[in-house]
């Protein structure tokens, strides 16, 4: 449970930082960042396995068999960010590429946090 809370807070901070750096990402405040991180976390829990499976099937498992399964997971996460964009009027990504970059940033920072703390 504590690990999940830490990831929500870290994801919210990454979203805030990205919104300040990336001109095509709009996020209005820390409260919105926490809400969006919760939405992304919930959607990830519910949908990421389905999206990853569909992407693996669509690519004939090439990334999976080459040991690059993280590519399909990051793309699935970017799709989840695009879906989360639809749930909040205070969070917007203009196009798929900013969502992909957000997914990459969140994955990198999340991996570092897991390595350091857990």
PDB file of C-alpha atoms in Angstrom:
ATOM      1  CA  UNK A   1       0.000   0.000   0.000  1.00  0.00           C
ATOM      2  CA  UNK A   2       2.783   2.415   0.910  1.00  0.00           C
ATOM      3  CA  UNK A   3       4.577   1.673  -2.360  1.00  0.00           C
ATOM      4  CA  UNK A   4       1.402   2.572  -4.294  1.00  0.00           C
ATOM      5  CA  UNK A   5       1.015   5.883  -2.406  1.00  0.00           C
ATOM      6  CA  UNK A   6       4.667   6.756  -3.052  1.00  0.00           C
ATOM      7  CA  UNK A   7       4.205   6.031  -6.774  1.00  0.00           C
ATOM      8  CA  UNK A   8       1.074   8.215  -6.957  1.00  0.00           C
ATOM      9  CA  UNK A   9       2.931  11.139  -5.379  1.00  0.00           C
ATOM     10  CA  UNK A  10       6.022  10.607  -7.565  1.00  0.00           C
ATOM     11  CA  UNK A  11       3.863  10.299 -10.699  1.00  0.00           C
ATOM     12  CA  UNK A  12       2.078  13.531  -9.761  1.00  0.00           C
ATOM     13  CA  UNK A  13       5.433  15.295  -9.359  1.00  0.00           C
ATOM     14  CA  UNK A  14       6.624  13.934 -12.720  1.00  0.00           C
ATOM     15  CA  UNK A  15       3.394  15.142 -14.334  1.00  0.00           C
ATOM     16  CA  UNK A  16       3.882  18.608 -12.819  1.00  0.00           C
ATOM     17  CA  UNK A  17       7.501  18.777 -13.938  1.00  0.00           C
ATOM     18  CA  UNK A  18       6.616  17.619 -17.439  1.00  0.00           C
ATOM     19  CA  UNK A  19       3.815  20.181 -17.680  1.00  0.00           C
ATOM     20  CA  UNK A  20       6.333  22.906 -16.823  1.00  0.00           C
ATOM     21  CA  UNK A  21       8.872  21.637 -19.370  1.00  0.00           C
ATOM     22  CA  UNK A  22       6.668  20.440 -22.239  1.00  0.00           C
ATOM     23  CA  UNK A  23       4.570  23.077 -24.006  1.00  0.00           C
ATOM     24  CA  UNK A  24       2.001  20.519 -25.217  1.00  0.00           C
ATOM     25  CA  UNK A  25       1.163  19.269 -21.721  1.00  0.00           C
ATOM     26  CA  UNK A  26      -1.218  21.342 -19.600  1.00  0.00           C
ATOM     27  CA  UNK A  27      -1.767  20.593 -15.929  1.00  0.00           C
ATOM     28  CA  UNK A  28      -3.384  22.985 -13.473  1.00  0.00           C
ATOM     29  CA  UNK A  29      -1.805  22.490 -10.048  1.00  0.00           C
ATOM     30  CA  UNK A  30      -0.704  19.782  -7.660  1.00  0.00           C
ATOM     31  CA  UNK A  31      -4.240  18.753  -6.708  1.00  0.00           C
ATOM     32  CA  UNK A  32      -5.006  18.053 -10.361  1.00  0.00           C
ATOM     33  CA  UNK A  33      -1.690  16.186 -10.678  1.00  0.00           C
ATOM     34  CA  UNK A  34      -2.659  13.895  -7.783  1.00  0.00           C
ATOM     35  CA  UNK A  35      -6.115  13.277  -9.298  1.00  0.00           C
ATOM     36  CA  UNK A  36      -4.612  12.537 -12.725  1.00  0.00           C
ATOM     37  CA  UNK A  37      -1.991  10.232 -11.161  1.00  0.00           C
ATOM     38  CA  UNK A  38      -4.811   8.359  -9.397  1.00  0.00           C
ATOM     39  CA  UNK A  39      -6.763   8.094 -12.661  1.00  0.00           C
ATOM     40  CA  UNK A  40      -3.663   6.849 -14.496  1.00  0.00           C
ATOM     41  CA  UNK A  41      -2.940   4.359 -11.703  1.00  0.00           C
ATOM     42  CA  UNK A  42      -6.493   3.020 -11.768  1.00  0.00           C
ATOM     43  CA  UNK A  43      -6.608   2.801 -15.561  1.00  0.00           C
ATOM     44  CA  UNK A  44      -3.195   1.154 -15.571  1.00  0.00           C
ATOM     45  CA  UNK A  45      -4.420  -1.442 -13.072  1.00  0.00           C
ATOM     46  CA  UNK A  46      -7.534  -2.147 -15.137  1.00  0.00           C
ATOM     47  CA  UNK A  47      -6.273  -1.833 -18.724  1.00  0.00           C
ATOM     48  CA  UNK A  48      -2.500  -2.142 -19.036  1.00  0.00           C
ATOM     49  CA  UNK A  49      -2.466  -5.933 -19.311  1.00  0.00           C
ATOM     50  CA  UNK A  50      -5.139  -5.836 -22.054  1.00  0.00           C
ATOM     51  CA  UNK A  51      -3.368  -3.096 -24.009  1.00  0.00           C
ATOM     52  CA  UNK A  52       0.015  -4.802 -23.649  1.00  0.00           C
ATOM     53  CA  UNK A  53      -1.464  -8.095 -24.843  1.00  0.00           C
ATOM     54  CA  UNK A  54      -3.116  -6.398 -27.831  1.00  0.00           C
ATOM     55  CA  UNK A  55       0.113  -4.605 -28.751  1.00  0.00           C
ATOM     56  CA  UNK A  56       2.076  -7.858 -28.454  1.00  0.00           C
ATOM     57  CA  UNK A  57      -0.407  -9.586 -30.755  1.00  0.00           C
ATOM     58  CA  UNK A  58      -0.420  -6.648 -33.207  1.00  0.00           C
ATOM     59  CA  UNK A  59       3.392  -6.708 -33.416  1.00  0.00           C
ATOM     60  CA  UNK A  60       3.477 -10.519 -33.551  1.00  0.00           C
ATOM     61  CA  UNK A  61       5.401 -10.447 -30.259  1.00  0.00           C
ATOM     62  CA  UNK A  62       8.524  -9.080 -31.931  1.00  0.00           C
ATOM     63  CA  UNK A  63       9.354  -6.685 -29.079  1.00  0.00           C
ATOM     64  CA  UNK A  64       8.606  -9.376 -26.500  1.00  0.00           C
ATOM     65  CA  UNK A  65      10.824 -11.990 -28.137  1.00  0.00           C
ATOM     66  CA  UNK A  66      13.655  -9.489 -28.666  1.00  0.00           C
ATOM     67  CA  UNK A  67      13.626  -8.680 -24.950  1.00  0.00           C
ATOM     68  CA  UNK A  68      12.107  -5.260 -25.627  1.00  0.00           C
ATOM     69  CA  UNK A  69       8.765  -5.868 -23.937  1.00  0.00           C
ATOM     70  CA  UNK A  70       9.108  -2.530 -22.160  1.00  0.00           C
ATOM     71  CA  UNK A  71       8.383  -0.834 -25.520  1.00  0.00           C
ATOM     72  CA  UNK A  72       4.862  -2.254 -25.666  1.00  0.00           C
ATOM     73  CA  UNK A  73       4.323  -1.456 -21.971  1.00  0.00           C
ATOM     74  CA  UNK A  74       5.367   2.181 -22.488  1.00  0.00           C
ATOM     75  CA  UNK A  75       3.084   2.497 -25.519  1.00  0.00           C
ATOM     76  CA  UNK A  76       0.226   0.976 -23.496  1.00  0.00           C
ATOM     77  CA  UNK A  77       0.951   3.480 -20.713  1.00  0.00           C
ATOM     78  CA  UNK A  78       0.901   6.336 -23.251  1.00  0.00           C
ATOM     79  CA  UNK A  79      -2.527   5.155 -24.411  1.00  0.00           C
ATOM     80  CA  UNK A  80      -3.659   5.126 -20.773  1.00  0.00           C
ATOM     81  CA  UNK A  81      -2.403   8.722 -20.394  1.00  0.00           C
ATOM     82  CA  UNK A  82      -4.422   9.657 -23.494  1.00  0.00           C
ATOM     83  CA  UNK A  83      -7.507   8.092 -21.907  1.00  0.00           C
ATOM     84  CA  UNK A  84      -6.831   9.904 -18.595  1.00  0.00           C
ATOM     85  CA  UNK A  85      -6.668  13.140 -20.592  1.00  0.00           C
ATOM     86  CA  UNK A  86     -10.370  12.639 -21.391  1.00  0.00           C
ATOM     87  CA  UNK A  87     -11.340  12.358 -17.708  1.00  0.00           C
ATOM     88  CA  UNK A  88      -9.997  15.723 -16.540  1.00  0.00           C
ATOM     89  CA  UNK A  89     -10.546  19.165 -18.012  1.00  0.00           C
ATOM     90  CA  UNK A  90      -7.507  20.435 -16.063  1.00  0.00           C
ATOM     91  CA  UNK A  91      -5.093  17.985 -17.748  1.00  0.00           C
ATOM     92  CA  UNK A  92      -4.471  17.981 -21.480  1.00  0.00           C
ATOM     93  CA  UNK A  93      -1.882  16.487 -23.795  1.00  0.00           C
ATOM     94  CA  UNK A  94      -1.874  17.774 -27.344  1.00  0.00           C
ATOM     95  CA  UNK A  95      -1.241  14.678 -29.429  1.00  0.00           C
ATOM     96  CA  UNK A  96       0.132  11.215 -28.782  1.00  0.00           C
ATOM     97  CA  UNK A  97       3.831  12.154 -28.709  1.00  0.00           C
ATOM     98  CA  UNK A  98       3.594  14.193 -25.459  1.00  0.00           C
ATOM     99  CA  UNK A  99       1.734  11.261 -23.877  1.00  0.00           C
ATOM    100  CA  UNK A 100       4.481   8.920 -25.035  1.00  0.00           C
ATOM    101  CA  UNK A 101       7.154  11.166 -23.507  1.00  0.00           C
ATOM    102  CA  UNK A 102       5.160  11.348 -20.256  1.00  0.00           C
ATOM    103  CA  UNK A 103       4.946   7.549 -20.211  1.00  0.00           C
ATOM    104  CA  UNK A 104       8.712   7.312 -20.718  1.00  0.00           C
ATOM    105  CA  UNK A 105       9.438   9.862 -17.959  1.00  0.00           C
ATOM    106  CA  UNK A 106       7.074   8.152 -15.524  1.00  0.00           C
ATOM    107  CA  UNK A 107       8.564   4.718 -16.315  1.00  0.00           C
ATOM    108  CA  UNK A 108      12.142   5.939 -15.823  1.00  0.00           C
ATOM    109  CA  UNK A 109      11.434   7.782 -12.585  1.00  0.00           C
ATOM    110  CA  UNK A 110       9.264   4.915 -11.303  1.00  0.00           C
ATOM    111  CA  UNK A 111      12.062   2.450 -12.044  1.00  0.00           C
ATOM    112  CA  UNK A 112      14.571   4.611 -10.193  1.00  0.00           C
ATOM    113  CA  UNK A 113      12.230   4.977  -7.198  1.00  0.00           C
ATOM    114  CA  UNK A 114      11.689   1.195  -7.090  1.00  0.00           C
ATOM    115  CA  UNK A 115      15.432   0.587  -7.302  1.00  0.00           C
ATOM    116  CA  UNK A 116      16.272   3.111  -4.553  1.00  0.00           C
ATOM    117  CA  UNK A 117      13.379   2.657  -2.113  1.00  0.00           C
ATOM    118  CA  UNK A 118      11.937  -0.792  -2.608  1.00  0.00           C
TER     119      UNK A 118
END
